mmCIF file of C-alpha atoms and ligand atoms in Angstrom:
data_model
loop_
_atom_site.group_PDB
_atom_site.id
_atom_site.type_symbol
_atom_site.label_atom_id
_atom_site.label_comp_id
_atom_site.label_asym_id
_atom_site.label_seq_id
_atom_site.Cartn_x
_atom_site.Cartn_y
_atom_site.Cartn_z
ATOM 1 C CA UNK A 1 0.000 0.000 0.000
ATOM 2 C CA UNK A 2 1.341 3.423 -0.975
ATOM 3 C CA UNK A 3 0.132 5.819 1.697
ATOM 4 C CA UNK A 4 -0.191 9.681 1.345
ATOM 5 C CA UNK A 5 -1.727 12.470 3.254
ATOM 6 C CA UNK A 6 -4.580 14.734 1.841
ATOM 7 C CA UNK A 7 -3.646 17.796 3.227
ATOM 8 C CA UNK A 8 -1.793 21.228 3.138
ATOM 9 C CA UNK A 9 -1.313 21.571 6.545
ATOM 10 C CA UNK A 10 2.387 21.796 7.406
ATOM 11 C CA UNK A 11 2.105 20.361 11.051
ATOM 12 C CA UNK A 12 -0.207 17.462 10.269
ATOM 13 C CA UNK A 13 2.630 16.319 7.216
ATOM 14 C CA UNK A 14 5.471 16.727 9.655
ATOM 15 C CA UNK A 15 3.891 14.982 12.284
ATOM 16 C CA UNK A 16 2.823 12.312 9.655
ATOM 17 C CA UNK A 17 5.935 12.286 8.143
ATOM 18 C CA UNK A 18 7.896 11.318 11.372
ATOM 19 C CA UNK A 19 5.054 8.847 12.484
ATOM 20 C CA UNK A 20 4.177 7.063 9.557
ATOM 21 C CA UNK A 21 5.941 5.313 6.249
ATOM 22 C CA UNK A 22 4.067 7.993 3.779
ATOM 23 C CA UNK A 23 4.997 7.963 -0.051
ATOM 24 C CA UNK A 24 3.899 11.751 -0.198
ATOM 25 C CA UNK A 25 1.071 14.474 -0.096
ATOM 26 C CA UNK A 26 -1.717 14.993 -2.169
ATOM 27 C CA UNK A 27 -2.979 18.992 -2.791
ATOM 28 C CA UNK A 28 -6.937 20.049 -4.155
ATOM 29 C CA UNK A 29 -7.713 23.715 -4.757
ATOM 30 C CA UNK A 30 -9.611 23.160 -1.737
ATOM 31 C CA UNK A 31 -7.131 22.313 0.283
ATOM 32 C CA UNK A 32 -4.824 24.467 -0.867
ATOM 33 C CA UNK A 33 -7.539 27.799 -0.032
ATOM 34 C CA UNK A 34 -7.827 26.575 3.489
ATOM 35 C CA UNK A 35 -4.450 27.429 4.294
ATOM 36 C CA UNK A 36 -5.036 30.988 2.505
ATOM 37 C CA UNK A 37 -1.473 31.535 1.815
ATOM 38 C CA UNK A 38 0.534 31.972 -1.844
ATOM 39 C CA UNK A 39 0.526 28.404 -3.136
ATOM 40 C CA UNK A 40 4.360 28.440 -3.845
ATOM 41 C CA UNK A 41 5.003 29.249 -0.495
ATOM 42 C CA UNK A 42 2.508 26.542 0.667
ATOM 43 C CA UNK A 43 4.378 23.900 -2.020
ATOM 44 C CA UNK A 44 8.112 25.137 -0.669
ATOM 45 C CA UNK A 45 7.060 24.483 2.910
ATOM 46 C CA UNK A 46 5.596 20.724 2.392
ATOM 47 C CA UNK A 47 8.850 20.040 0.055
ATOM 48 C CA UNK A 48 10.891 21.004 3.021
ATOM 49 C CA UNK A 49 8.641 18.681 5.436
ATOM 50 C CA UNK A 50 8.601 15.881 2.945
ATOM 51 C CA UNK A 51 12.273 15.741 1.614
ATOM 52 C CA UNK A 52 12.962 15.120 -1.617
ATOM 53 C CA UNK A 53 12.171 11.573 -2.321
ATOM 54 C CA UNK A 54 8.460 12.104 -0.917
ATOM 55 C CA UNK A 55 5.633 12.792 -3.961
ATOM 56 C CA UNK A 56 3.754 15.817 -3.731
ATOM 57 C CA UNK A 57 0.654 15.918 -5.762
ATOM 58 C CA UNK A 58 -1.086 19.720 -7.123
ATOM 59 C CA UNK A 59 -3.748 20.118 -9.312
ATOM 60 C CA UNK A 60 -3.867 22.572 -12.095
ATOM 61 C CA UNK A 61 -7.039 24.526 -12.351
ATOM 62 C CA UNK A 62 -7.412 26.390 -16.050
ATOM 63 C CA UNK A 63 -10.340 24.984 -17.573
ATOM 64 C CA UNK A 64 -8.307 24.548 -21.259
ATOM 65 C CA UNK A 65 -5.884 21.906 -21.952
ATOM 66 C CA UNK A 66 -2.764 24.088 -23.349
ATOM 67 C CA UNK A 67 -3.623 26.373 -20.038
ATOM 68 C CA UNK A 68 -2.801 23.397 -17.843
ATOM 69 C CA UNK A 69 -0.128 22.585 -19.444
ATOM 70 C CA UNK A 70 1.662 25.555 -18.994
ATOM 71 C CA UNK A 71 0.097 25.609 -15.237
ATOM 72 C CA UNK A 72 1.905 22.154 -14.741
ATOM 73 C CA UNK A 73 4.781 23.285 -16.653
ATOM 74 C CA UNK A 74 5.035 25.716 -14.299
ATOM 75 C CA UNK A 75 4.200 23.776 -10.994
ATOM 76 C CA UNK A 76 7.290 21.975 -12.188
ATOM 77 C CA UNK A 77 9.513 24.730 -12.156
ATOM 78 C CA UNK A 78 8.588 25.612 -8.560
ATOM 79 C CA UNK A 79 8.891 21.875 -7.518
ATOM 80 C CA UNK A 80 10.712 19.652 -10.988
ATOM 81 C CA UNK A 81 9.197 16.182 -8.874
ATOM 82 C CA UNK A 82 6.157 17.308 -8.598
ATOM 83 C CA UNK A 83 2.927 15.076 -10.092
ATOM 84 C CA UNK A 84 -0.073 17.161 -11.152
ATOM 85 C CA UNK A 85 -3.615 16.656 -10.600
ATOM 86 C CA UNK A 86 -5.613 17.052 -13.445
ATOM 87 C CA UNK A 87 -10.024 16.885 -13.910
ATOM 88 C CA UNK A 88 -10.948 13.648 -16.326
ATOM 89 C CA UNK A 89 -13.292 16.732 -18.119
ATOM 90 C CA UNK A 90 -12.599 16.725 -21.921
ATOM 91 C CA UNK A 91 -10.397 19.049 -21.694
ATOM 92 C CA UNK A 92 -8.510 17.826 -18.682
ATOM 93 C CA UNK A 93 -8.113 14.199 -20.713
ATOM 94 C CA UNK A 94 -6.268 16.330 -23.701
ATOM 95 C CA UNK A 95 -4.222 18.397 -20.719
ATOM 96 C CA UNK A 96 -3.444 14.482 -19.883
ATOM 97 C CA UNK A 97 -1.963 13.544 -23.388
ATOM 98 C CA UNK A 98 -0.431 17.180 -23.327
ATOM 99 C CA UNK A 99 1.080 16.436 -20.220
ATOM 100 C CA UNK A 100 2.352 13.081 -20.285
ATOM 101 C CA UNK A 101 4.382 14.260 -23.462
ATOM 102 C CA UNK A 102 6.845 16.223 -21.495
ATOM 103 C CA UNK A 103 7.297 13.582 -19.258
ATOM 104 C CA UNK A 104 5.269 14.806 -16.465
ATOM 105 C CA UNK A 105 3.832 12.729 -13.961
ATOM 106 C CA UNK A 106 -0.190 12.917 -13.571
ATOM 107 C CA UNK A 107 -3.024 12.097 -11.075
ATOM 108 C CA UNK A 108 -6.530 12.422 -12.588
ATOM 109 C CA UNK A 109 -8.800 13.561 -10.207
ATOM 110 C CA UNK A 110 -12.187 14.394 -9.398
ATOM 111 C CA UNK A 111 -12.636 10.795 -10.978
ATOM 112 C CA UNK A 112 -16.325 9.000 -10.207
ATOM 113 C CA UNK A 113 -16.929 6.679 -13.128
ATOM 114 C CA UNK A 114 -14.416 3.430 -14.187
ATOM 115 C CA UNK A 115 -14.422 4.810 -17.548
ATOM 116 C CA UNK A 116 -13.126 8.365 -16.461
ATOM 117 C CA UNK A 117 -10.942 6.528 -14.946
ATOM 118 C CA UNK A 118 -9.810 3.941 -17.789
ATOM 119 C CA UNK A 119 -9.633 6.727 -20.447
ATOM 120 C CA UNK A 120 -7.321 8.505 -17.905
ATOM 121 C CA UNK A 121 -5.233 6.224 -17.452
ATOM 122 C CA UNK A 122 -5.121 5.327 -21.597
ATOM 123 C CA UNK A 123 -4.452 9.381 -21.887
ATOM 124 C CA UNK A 124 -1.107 8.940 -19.694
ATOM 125 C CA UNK A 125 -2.149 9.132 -15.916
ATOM 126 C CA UNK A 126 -0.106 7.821 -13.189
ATOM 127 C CA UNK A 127 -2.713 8.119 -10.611
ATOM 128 C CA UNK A 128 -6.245 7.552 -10.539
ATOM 129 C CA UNK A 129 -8.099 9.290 -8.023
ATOM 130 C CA UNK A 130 -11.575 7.869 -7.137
ATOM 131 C CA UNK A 131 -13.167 10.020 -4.909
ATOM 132 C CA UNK A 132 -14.928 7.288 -2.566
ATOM 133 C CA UNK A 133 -16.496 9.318 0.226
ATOM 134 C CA UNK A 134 -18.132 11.510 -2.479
ATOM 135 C CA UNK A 135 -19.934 8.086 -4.252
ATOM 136 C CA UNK A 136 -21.090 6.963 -0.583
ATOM 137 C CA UNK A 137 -22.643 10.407 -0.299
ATOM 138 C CA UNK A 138 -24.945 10.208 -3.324
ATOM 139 C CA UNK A 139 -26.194 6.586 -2.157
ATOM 140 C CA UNK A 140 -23.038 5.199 -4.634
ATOM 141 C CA UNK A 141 -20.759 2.805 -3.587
ATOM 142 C CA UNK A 142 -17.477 4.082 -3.469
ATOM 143 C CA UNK A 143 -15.357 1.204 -2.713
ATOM 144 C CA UNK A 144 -16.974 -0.865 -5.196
ATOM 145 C CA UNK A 145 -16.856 1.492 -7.922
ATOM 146 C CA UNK A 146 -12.760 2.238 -7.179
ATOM 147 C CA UNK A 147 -12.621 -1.795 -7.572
ATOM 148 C CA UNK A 148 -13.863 -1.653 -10.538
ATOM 149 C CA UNK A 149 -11.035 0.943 -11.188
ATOM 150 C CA UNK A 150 -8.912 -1.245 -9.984
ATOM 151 C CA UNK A 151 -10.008 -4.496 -12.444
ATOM 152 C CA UNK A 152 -10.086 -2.739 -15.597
ATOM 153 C CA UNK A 153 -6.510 -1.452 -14.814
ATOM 154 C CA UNK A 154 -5.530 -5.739 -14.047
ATOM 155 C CA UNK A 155 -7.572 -6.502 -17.344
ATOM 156 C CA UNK A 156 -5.942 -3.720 -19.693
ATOM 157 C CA UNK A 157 -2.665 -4.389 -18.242
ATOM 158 C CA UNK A 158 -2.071 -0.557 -17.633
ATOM 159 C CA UNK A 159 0.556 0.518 -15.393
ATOM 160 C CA UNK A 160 -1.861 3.746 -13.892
ATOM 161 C CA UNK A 161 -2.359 3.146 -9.934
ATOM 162 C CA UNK A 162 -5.774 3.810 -8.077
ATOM 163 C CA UNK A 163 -4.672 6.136 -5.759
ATOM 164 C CA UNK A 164 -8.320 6.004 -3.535
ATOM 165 C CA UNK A 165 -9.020 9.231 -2.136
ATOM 166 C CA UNK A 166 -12.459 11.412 -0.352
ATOM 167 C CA UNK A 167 -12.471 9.050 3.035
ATOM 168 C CA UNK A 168 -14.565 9.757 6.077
ATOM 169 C CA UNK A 169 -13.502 6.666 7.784
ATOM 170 C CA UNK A 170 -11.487 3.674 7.910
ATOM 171 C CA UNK A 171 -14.104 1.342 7.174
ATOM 172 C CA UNK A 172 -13.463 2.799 3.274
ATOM 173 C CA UNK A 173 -9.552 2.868 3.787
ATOM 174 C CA UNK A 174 -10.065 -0.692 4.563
ATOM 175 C CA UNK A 175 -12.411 -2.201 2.123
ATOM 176 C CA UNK A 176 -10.342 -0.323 -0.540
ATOM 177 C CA UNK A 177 -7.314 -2.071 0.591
ATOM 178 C CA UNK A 178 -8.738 -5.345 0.260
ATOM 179 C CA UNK A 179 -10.296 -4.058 -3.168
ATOM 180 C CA UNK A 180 -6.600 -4.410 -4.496
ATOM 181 C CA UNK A 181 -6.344 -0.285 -4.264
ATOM 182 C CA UNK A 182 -2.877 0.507 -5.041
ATOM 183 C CA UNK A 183 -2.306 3.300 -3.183
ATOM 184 C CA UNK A 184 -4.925 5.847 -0.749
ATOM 185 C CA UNK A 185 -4.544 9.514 0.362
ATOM 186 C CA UNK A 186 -6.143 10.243 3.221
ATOM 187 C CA UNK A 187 -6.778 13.293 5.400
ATOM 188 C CA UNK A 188 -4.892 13.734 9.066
ATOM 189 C CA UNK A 189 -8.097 13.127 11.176
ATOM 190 C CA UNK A 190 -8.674 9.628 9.550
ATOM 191 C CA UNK A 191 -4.993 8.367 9.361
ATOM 192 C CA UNK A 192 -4.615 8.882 12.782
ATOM 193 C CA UNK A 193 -7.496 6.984 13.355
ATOM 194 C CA UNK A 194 -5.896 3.795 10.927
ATOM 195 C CA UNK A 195 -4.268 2.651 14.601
ATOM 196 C CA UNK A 196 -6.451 3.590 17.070
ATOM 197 C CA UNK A 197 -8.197 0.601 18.982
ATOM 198 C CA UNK A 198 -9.206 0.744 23.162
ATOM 199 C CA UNK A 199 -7.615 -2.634 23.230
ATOM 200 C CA UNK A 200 -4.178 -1.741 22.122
ATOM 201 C CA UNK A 201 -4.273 1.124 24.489
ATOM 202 C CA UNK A 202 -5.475 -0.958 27.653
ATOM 203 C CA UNK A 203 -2.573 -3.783 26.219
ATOM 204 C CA UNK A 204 0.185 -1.468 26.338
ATOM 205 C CA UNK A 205 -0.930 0.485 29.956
ATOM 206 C CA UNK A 206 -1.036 -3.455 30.874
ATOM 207 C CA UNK A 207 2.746 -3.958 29.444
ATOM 208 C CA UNK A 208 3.658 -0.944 32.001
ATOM 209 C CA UNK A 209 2.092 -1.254 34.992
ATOM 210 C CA UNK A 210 3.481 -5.088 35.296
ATOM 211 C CA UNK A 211 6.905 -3.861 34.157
ATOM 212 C CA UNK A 212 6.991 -1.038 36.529
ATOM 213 C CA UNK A 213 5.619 -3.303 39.204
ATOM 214 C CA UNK A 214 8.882 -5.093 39.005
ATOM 215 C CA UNK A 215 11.895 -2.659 36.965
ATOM 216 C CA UNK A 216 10.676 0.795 38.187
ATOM 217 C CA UNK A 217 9.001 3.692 36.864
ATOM 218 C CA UNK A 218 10.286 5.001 33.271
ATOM 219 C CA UNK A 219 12.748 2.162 33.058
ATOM 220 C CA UNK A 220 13.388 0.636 29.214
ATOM 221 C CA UNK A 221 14.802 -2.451 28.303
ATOM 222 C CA UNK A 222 18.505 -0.088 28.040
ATOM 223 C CA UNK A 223 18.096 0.996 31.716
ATOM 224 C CA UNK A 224 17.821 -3.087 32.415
ATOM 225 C CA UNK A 225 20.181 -5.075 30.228
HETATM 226 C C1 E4P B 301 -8.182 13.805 -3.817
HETATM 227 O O1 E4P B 301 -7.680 13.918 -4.916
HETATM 228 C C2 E4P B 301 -9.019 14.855 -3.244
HETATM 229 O O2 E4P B 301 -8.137 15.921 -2.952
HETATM 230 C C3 E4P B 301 -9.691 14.542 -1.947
HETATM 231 O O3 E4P B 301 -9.411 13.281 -1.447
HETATM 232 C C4 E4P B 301 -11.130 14.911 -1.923
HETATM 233 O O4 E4P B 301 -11.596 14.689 -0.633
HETATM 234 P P1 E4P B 301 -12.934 15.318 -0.068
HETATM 235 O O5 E4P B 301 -14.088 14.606 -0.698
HETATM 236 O O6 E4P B 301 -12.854 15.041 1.402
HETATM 237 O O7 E4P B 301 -12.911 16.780 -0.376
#
């Protein structure tokens, strides 16, 4: 599983990039107005965080194709590893072919159909980004429409990756995951939430108290050996 975090918020990637093994960060428009900041400032700061061999996904926003390639062309120039998120509109699947010429590496986004997604990924994507919260929302499956996503890719032999993204819980994290989901972006709130169970918590207080009980307070396994 390729992780990444859906966010633009410097702490939560810092924190998330200490914590957890996360292949990168994944940028919307939306995302990228919360923080209400210049957006190369916002894309220098999560470069720092990340490091260099981290991906860092931003989405171009023109709404014609030779516009967005000049907006990725110059997302690139900010950032040259950066992978840019493009619509699967018309005129985001000729941005695609545009795109993927120079050698650029794409997510298509704002994806809800398998067939925006196949043509997508025919038209040069990397990514696929089915937006599974969104589907649940309209009485849609989400997870079973990304696995769909996911079986065309196996049965076309394409080398795109779903990248699953719009969750509101781990329920959809994991039923993606065992829907043969390549990779998932995910927002701070609900990755932290990927580990948390009562039972793990109570296990490890239990793992203390019984090794205090007998090696002393704050002691390690280093203060012992
Ligand atoms: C992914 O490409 C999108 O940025 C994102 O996951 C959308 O999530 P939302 O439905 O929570 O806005």
């Amino acid at each position: 599983m390729i992780y990444m975090l859906d966010t633009a918020d410097i702490k939560a990637i810092c924190k998330a990039v200490d914590l957890y093994p996360l292949a990168g960060v994944t940028t919307n428009p939306s995302i990228v107005a919360k923080e209400n900041r210049p957006l190369k400032e916002i894309l220098l700061d999560i470069r720092e965080c990340i490091g260099p061999d981290r991906m860092l996904h931003a989405q171009v926003m023109a709404k014609d194709a030779e516009t967005m390639l000049q907006e990725a062309l110059a997302l690139r120039s900010i950032d040259p590893e950066i992978i840019v998120k493009v619509p699967v509109t018309p005129q985001g699947i000729k941005a695609m072919k545009l795109i993927a010429s120079e050698g650029i590496l794409i997510t298509a986004t704002a994806i809800l159909t398998p067939q925006q997604a196949l043509m997508a990924a025919v038209a040069g994507a990397e990514f696929l980004a089915p937006y599974v919260n969104r589907l649940d929302n309209i009485c849609s499956d989400g997870v079973a429409v990304a696995a769909e996503m996911v079986a065309l890719i196996e049965n076309y032999n394409l080398d795109a990756k779903v990248l699953g993204a719009s969750f509101k819980n781990t329920q959809q994290v994991h039923q993606l995951a065992l829907a043969g989901a390549h990779s998932v972006t995910i927002a701070p709130d609900v990755f932290d939430q990927l580990l948390v169970h009562p039972l793990t918590d109570s296990g490890v207080a239990g793992f203390v108290a019984d090794w205090e009980g007998v090696y002393g307070a704050d002691t390690n396994v280093l203060d012992v050996l």
